[in-house]
């Protein structure tokens, strides 16, 4: 295979996208959390009160990384850890009212980022690109033993 640059390009896209996303959060007055914490909030906005393990699987973050992020988010009043009524050894991560109130502004920032990413692409190109990216993601997940 000749010299391919997928990893390098994805890293650059992530780096530039992250910088722009952080600036947009500030423009929308969201200073309570950063981009990576936004990923956690997004998952919880979709399904609140889930275990750390489930949150780790959905976010792709290691449990140790996630635990330290959740500590900071809990200190900022964004999430709470509540004992699981079904299994007292587990805790469920839940959103606070303050975190729920940030959802609309976060979704506006996300929509602007999506527009920026797909600027100049046709619907067919977007569909093809997303299908190919999912294949890459599945290849990587298989490699580490995930579904």
Coordinates of C-alpha atoms in Angstrom, one line a residue:
X1 CA 0.0 0.0 0.0
X2 CA 1.5 3.3 -0.9
X3 CA 1.9 6.1 1.6
X4 CA -1.6 6.7 3.1
X5 CA -2.3 9.5 5.5
X6 CA -5.7 8.6 7.1
X7 CA -4.4 8.7 10.7
X8 CA -2.6 12.0 10.2
X9 CA -5.6 13.6 8.5
X10 CA -8.0 12.5 11.2
X11 CA -5.7 13.8 13.9
X12 CA -5.5 17.2 12.2
X13 CA -9.2 17.3 11.7
X14 CA -9.7 16.5 15.4
X15 CA -7.2 19.1 16.4
X16 CA -8.6 22.0 14.3
X17 CA -12.2 21.0 14.9
X18 CA -11.6 20.9 18.7
X19 CA -10.1 24.4 18.6
X20 CA -13.0 25.8 16.6
X21 CA -15.5 24.0 18.8
X22 CA -14.0 25.4 22.0
X23 CA -14.2 29.0 20.5
X24 CA -17.9 28.4 19.5
X25 CA -18.7 27.2 23.0
X26 CA -17.4 30.5 24.3
X27 CA -19.3 32.5 21.7
X28 CA -22.5 30.8 22.9
X29 CA -21.7 31.6 26.5
X30 CA -20.9 28.0 27.4
X31 CA -18.0 28.0 29.7
X32 CA -19.2 25.3 32.1
X33 CA -17.5 22.5 30.2
X34 CA -15.0 21.8 27.4
X35 CA -15.4 19.9 24.2
X36 CA -14.5 16.4 25.6
X37 CA -16.8 16.9 28.5
X38 CA -19.5 18.0 26.0
X39 CA -19.2 14.5 24.4
X40 CA -20.1 13.0 27.8
X41 CA -23.0 15.4 28.3
X42 CA -24.2 14.6 24.8
X43 CA -24.4 10.9 25.6
X44 CA -26.2 11.7 28.9
X45 CA -28.7 14.0 27.1
X46 CA -29.6 11.0 25.0
X47 CA -29.8 8.6 27.9
X48 CA -29.5 9.9 31.4
X49 CA -28.5 7.9 34.5
X50 CA -26.2 5.3 33.0
X51 CA -23.3 3.4 34.5
X52 CA -19.7 4.5 34.1
X53 CA -19.0 1.3 32.1
X54 CA -21.8 2.1 29.7
X55 CA -20.7 5.7 29.4
X56 CA -17.1 4.5 28.7
X57 CA -18.4 2.2 25.9
X58 CA -20.5 5.0 24.3
X59 CA -17.8 7.7 24.6
X60 CA -14.8 5.6 23.7
X61 CA -13.0 6.9 26.8
X62 CA -11.1 4.6 29.2
X63 CA -12.6 4.2 32.7
X64 CA -9.7 6.0 34.3
X65 CA -9.9 9.0 32.0
X66 CA -13.7 9.1 32.4
X67 CA -13.5 8.9 36.2
X68 CA -11.2 12.0 36.4
X69 CA -13.4 13.9 33.9
X70 CA -16.5 13.0 35.9
X71 CA -14.8 14.3 39.1
X72 CA -14.3 17.7 37.4
X73 CA -17.8 17.7 36.0
X74 CA -19.3 16.8 39.3
X75 CA -17.3 19.6 41.0
X76 CA -18.8 22.0 38.4
X77 CA -22.3 20.9 39.1
X78 CA -22.9 19.2 35.8
X79 CA -23.4 15.6 36.8
X80 CA -24.1 13.5 39.9
X81 CA -23.2 10.0 40.9
X82 CA -26.1 8.1 42.4
X83 CA -26.1 4.5 43.7
X84 CA -27.8 2.0 41.4
X85 CA -30.9 0.7 43.1
X86 CA -30.4 -2.7 41.4
X87 CA -26.7 -3.1 42.2
X88 CA -25.4 -1.2 45.2
X89 CA -21.8 -1.7 44.0
X90 CA -22.5 0.5 40.9
X91 CA -23.1 4.2 40.5
X92 CA -25.2 5.8 37.8
X93 CA -24.1 9.1 36.2
X94 CA -26.9 11.6 35.9
X95 CA -27.3 15.1 34.6
X96 CA -28.0 18.0 36.9
X97 CA -30.7 20.6 36.0
X98 CA -27.9 23.0 35.1
X99 CA -26.4 20.6 32.6
X100 CA -29.8 20.0 31.1
X101 CA -30.3 23.7 30.6
X102 CA -27.2 23.8 28.4
X103 CA -28.4 21.3 25.8
X104 CA -30.0 23.7 23.4
X105 CA -27.0 26.0 23.1
X106 CA -24.7 22.9 22.8
X107 CA -26.9 21.6 19.9
X108 CA -26.6 24.9 18.1
X109 CA -22.8 24.8 18.4
X110 CA -22.9 21.2 17.1
X111 CA -25.1 22.1 14.2
X112 CA -22.7 24.9 13.2
X113 CA -19.8 22.5 13.4
X114 CA -21.6 20.0 11.2
X115 CA -22.3 22.7 8.7
X116 CA -18.6 23.6 8.7
X117 CA -17.4 20.0 8.3
X118 CA -19.8 19.4 5.4
X119 CA -19.4 22.7 3.6
X120 CA -19.3 22.1 -0.1
X121 CA -20.3 18.4 0.1
X122 CA -23.3 17.0 -1.7
X123 CA -25.7 14.8 0.2
X124 CA -24.4 11.7 -1.7
X125 CA -20.8 12.6 -0.7
X126 CA -21.8 13.0 2.9
X127 CA -23.6 9.6 2.9
X128 CA -20.6 7.9 1.3
X129 CA -18.1 9.6 3.7
X130 CA -20.0 8.7 6.8
X131 CA -20.4 5.1 5.6
X132 CA -16.6 4.8 5.1
X133 CA -15.8 6.4 8.4
X134 CA -18.2 3.9 10.2
X135 CA -16.2 1.1 8.4
X136 CA -13.0 2.5 9.8
X137 CA -14.5 2.8 13.3
X138 CA -15.7 -0.8 13.1
X139 CA -12.3 -2.0 12.0
X140 CA -10.7 -0.2 15.0
X141 CA -13.4 -1.5 17.5
X142 CA -12.9 -5.0 16.3
X143 CA -9.1 -4.7 16.9
X144 CA -9.7 -3.8 20.6
X145 CA -12.4 -6.4 21.0
X146 CA -15.5 -4.2 21.0
X147 CA -18.7 -4.7 19.1

